[in-house]
mmCIF file of C-alpha atoms in Angstrom:
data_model
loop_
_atom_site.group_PDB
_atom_site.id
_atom_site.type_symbol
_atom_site.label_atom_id
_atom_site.label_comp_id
_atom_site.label_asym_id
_atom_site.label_seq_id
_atom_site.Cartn_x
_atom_site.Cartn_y
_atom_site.Cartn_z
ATOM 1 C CA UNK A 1 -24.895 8.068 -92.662
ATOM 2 C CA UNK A 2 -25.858 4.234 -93.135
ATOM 3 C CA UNK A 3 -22.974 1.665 -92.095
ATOM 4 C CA UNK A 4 -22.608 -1.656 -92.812
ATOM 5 C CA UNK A 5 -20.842 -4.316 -90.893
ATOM 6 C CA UNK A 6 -20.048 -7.362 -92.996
ATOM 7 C CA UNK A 7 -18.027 -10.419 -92.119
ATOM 8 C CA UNK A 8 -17.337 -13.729 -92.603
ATOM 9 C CA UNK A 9 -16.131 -15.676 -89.807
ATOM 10 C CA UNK A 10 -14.845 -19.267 -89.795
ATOM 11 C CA UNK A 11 -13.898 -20.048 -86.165
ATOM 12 C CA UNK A 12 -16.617 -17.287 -84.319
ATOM 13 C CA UNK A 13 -13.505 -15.030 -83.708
ATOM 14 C CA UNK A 14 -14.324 -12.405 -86.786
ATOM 15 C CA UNK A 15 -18.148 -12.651 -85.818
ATOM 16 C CA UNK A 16 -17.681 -12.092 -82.322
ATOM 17 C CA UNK A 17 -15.598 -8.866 -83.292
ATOM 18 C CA UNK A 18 -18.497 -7.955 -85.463
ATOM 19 C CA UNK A 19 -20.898 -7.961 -83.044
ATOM 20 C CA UNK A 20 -19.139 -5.331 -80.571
ATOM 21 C CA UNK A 21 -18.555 -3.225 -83.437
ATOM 22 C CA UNK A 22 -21.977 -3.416 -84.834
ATOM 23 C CA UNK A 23 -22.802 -2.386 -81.051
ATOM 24 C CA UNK A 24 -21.346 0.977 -81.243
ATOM 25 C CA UNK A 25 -22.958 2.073 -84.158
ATOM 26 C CA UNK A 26 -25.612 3.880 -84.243
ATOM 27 C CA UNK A 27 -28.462 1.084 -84.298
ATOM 28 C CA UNK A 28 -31.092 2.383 -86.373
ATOM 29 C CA UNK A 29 -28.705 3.376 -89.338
ATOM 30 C CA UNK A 30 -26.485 -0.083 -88.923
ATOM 31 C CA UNK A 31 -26.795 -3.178 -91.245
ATOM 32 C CA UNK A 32 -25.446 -6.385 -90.020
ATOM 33 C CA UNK A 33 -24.340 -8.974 -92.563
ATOM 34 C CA UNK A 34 -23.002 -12.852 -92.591
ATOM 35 C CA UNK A 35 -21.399 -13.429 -95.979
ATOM 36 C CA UNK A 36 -21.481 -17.077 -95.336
ATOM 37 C CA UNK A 37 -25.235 -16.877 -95.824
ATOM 38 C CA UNK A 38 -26.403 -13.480 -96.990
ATOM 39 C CA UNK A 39 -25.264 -10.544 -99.772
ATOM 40 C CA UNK A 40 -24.477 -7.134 -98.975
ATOM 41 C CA UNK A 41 -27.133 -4.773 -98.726
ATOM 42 C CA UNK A 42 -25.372 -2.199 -100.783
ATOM 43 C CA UNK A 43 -27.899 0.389 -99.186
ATOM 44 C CA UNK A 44 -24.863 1.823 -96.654
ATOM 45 C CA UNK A 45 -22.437 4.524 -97.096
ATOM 46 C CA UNK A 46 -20.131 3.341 -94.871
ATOM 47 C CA UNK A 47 -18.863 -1.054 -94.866
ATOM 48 C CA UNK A 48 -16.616 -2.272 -92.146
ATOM 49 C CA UNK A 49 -15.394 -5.531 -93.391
ATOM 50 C CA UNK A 50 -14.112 -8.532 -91.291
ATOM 51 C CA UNK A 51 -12.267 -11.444 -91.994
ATOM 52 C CA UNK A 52 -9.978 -13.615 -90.350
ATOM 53 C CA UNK A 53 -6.357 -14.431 -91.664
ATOM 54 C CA UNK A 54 -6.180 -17.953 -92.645
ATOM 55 C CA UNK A 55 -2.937 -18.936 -94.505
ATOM 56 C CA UNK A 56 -2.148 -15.227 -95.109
ATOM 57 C CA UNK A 57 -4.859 -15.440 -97.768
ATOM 58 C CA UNK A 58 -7.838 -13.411 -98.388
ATOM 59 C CA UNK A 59 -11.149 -15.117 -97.906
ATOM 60 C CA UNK A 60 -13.024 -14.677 -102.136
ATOM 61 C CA UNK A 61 -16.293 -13.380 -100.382
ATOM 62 C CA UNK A 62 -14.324 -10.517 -99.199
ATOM 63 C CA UNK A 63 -12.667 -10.349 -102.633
ATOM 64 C CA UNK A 64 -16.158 -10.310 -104.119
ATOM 65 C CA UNK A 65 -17.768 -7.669 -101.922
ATOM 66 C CA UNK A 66 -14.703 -5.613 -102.939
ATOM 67 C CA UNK A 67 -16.258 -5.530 -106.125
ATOM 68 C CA UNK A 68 -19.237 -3.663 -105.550
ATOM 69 C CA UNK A 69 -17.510 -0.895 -103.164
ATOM 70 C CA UNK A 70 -16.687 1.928 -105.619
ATOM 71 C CA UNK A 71 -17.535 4.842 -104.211
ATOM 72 C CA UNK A 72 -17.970 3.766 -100.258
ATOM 73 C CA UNK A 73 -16.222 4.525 -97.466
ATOM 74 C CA UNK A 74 -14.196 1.489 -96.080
ATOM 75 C CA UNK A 75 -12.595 -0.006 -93.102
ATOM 76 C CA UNK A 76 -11.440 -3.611 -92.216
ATOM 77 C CA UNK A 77 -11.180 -5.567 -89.250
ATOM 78 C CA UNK A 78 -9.276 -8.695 -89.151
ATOM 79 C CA UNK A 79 -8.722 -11.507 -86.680
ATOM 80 C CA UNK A 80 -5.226 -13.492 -86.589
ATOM 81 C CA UNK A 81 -3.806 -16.109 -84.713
ATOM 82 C CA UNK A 82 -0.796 -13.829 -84.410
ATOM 83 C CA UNK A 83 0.162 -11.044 -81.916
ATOM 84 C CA UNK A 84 -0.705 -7.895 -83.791
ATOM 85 C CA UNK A 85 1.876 -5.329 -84.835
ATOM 86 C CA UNK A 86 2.023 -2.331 -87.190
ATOM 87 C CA UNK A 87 4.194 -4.965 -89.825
ATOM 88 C CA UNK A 88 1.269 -7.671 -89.835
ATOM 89 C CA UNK A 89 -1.293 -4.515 -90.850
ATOM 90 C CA UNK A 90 0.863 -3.356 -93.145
ATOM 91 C CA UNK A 91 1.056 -6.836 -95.010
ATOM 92 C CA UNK A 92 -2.698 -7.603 -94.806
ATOM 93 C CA UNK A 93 -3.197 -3.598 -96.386
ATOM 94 C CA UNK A 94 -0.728 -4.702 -98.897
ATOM 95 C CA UNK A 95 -2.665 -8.253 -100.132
ATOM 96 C CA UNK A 96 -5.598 -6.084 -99.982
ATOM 97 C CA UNK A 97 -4.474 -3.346 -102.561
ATOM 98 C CA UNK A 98 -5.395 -5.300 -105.892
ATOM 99 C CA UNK A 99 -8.649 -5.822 -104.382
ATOM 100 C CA UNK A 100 -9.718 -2.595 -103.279
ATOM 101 C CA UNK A 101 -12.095 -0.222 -105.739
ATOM 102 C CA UNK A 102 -10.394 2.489 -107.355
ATOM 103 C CA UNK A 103 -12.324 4.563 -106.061
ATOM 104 C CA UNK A 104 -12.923 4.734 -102.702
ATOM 105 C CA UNK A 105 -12.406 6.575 -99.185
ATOM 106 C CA UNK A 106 -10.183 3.670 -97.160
ATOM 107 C CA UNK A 107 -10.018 4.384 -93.689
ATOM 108 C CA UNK A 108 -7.578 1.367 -91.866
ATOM 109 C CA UNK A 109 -7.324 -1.897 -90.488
ATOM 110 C CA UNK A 110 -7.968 -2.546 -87.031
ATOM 111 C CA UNK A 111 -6.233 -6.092 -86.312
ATOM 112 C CA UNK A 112 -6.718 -8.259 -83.114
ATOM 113 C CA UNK A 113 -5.387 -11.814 -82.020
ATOM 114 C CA UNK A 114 -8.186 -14.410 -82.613
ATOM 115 C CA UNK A 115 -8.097 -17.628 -80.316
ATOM 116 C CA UNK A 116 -6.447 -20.997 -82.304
ATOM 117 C CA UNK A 117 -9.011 -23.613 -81.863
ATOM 118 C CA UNK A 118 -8.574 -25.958 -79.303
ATOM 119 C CA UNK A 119 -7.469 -28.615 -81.427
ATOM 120 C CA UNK A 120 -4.811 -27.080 -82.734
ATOM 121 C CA UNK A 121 -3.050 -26.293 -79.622
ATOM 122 C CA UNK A 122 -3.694 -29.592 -78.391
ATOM 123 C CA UNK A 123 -1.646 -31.081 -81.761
ATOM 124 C CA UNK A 124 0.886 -28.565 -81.058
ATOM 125 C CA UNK A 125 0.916 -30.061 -77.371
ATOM 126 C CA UNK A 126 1.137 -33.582 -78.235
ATOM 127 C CA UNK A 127 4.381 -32.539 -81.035
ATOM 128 C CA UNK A 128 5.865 -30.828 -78.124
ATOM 129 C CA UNK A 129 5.512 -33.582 -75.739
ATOM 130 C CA UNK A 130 7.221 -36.046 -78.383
ATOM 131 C CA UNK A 131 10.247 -33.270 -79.896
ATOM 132 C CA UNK A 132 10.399 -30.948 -76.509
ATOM 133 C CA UNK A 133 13.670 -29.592 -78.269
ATOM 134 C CA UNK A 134 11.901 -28.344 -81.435
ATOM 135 C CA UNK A 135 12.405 -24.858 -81.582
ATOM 136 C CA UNK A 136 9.290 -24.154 -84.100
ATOM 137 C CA UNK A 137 6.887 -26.063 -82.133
ATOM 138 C CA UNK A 138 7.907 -24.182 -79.146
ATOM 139 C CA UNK A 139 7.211 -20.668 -80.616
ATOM 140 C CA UNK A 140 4.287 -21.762 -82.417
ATOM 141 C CA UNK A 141 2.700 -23.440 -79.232
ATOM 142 C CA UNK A 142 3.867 -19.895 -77.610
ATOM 143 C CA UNK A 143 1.931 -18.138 -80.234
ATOM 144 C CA UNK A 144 -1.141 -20.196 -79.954
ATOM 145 C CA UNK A 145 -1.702 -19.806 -76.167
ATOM 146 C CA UNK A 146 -1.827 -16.103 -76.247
ATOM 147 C CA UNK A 147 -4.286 -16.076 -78.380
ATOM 148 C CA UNK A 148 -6.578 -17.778 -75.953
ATOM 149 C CA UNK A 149 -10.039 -15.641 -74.855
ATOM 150 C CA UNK A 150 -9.369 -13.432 -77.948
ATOM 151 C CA UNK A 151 -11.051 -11.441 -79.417
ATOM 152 C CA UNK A 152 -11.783 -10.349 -75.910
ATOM 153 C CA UNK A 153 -13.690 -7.192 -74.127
ATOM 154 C CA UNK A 154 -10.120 -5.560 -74.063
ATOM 155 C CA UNK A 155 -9.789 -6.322 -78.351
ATOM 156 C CA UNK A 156 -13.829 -5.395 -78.758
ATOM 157 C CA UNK A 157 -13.429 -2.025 -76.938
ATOM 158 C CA UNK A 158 -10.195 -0.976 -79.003
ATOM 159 C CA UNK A 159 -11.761 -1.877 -81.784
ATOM 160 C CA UNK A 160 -14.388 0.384 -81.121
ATOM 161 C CA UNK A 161 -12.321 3.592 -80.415
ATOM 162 C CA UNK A 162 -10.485 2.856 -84.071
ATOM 163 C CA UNK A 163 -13.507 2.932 -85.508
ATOM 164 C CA UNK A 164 -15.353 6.101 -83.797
ATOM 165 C CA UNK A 165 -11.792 7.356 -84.288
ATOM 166 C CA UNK A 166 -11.587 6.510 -88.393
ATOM 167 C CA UNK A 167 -15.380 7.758 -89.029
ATOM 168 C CA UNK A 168 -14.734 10.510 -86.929
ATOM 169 C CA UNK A 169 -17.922 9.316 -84.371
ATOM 170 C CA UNK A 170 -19.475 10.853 -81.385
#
């Protein structure tokens, strides 16, 4: 069985995630791909495909390696700037659905909290400090500081087990 773990990561989040599932693979039959600078292989039986959630949207590349699936065994893994939950899979699973090859063997989503960039939580800091009433920029600020130090060893190893648990490996 050949596997394929392809990604596209914006903040490091996605790639980082990549990297520890790439790990537990087997090594010799594992293909490691960026999509911001390099195709698919399309050599693999097996493609584990990670994005982050940015504006609830989709990234294209992951649209476009979609595409050229039919046939393959698939499984996502997606970083968020959200607290996970069985709803937020549900939703990504559902944007995914017109994308997805008609034939395939889909095997899940694993989802994990990706950190907010430092900026952002900073502007969120600096709204707070000026409107310390605001309701939304409390929760969001809330929201943002848990997601600091994720995707960590915790989010890597669970990650992991979903996926020697979905392809059913040793």
């Amino acid at each position: 069985m050949k596997y394929e773990v392809v990604y596209i990561s914006q903040s490091g989040n996605t790639e980082k995630l990549a990297h520890g599932i790439a790990d537990c693979l087997p090594h010799r039959d594992t293909y490691f791909t960026d999509l911001s600078c390099e195709d698919i292989t399309g050599m693999a039986d097996v493609y584990l495909l990670g994005f982050g959630m940015k504006k609830e949207a989709i990234p294209l590349k992951i649209m476009e390696v979609l595409e050229e699936l039919e046939g393959k065994t698939i499984l996502f893994f997606v970083t968020a700037s959200i607290t996970p939950t069985e709803e937020h899979i549900k939703e990504i699973e559902r944007r995914l659905e017109p994308f997805m090859p008609t034939v395939c063997d889909y095997k899940g989503l694993y989802l994990c909290s990706g950190q907010v960039s430092e900026a952002t939580i900073q502007n969120l800091r600096t709204l707070l400090e000026q409107d310390p009433e605001n309701e939304q920029i409390k929760e969001a600020y809330s929201v943002c500081n848990k997601t600091i130090g994720h995707p960590n060893q915790e989010d890597i190893a669970n990650a992991c087990d979903f996926v020697k648990e979905k392809l059913d490996i040793n």
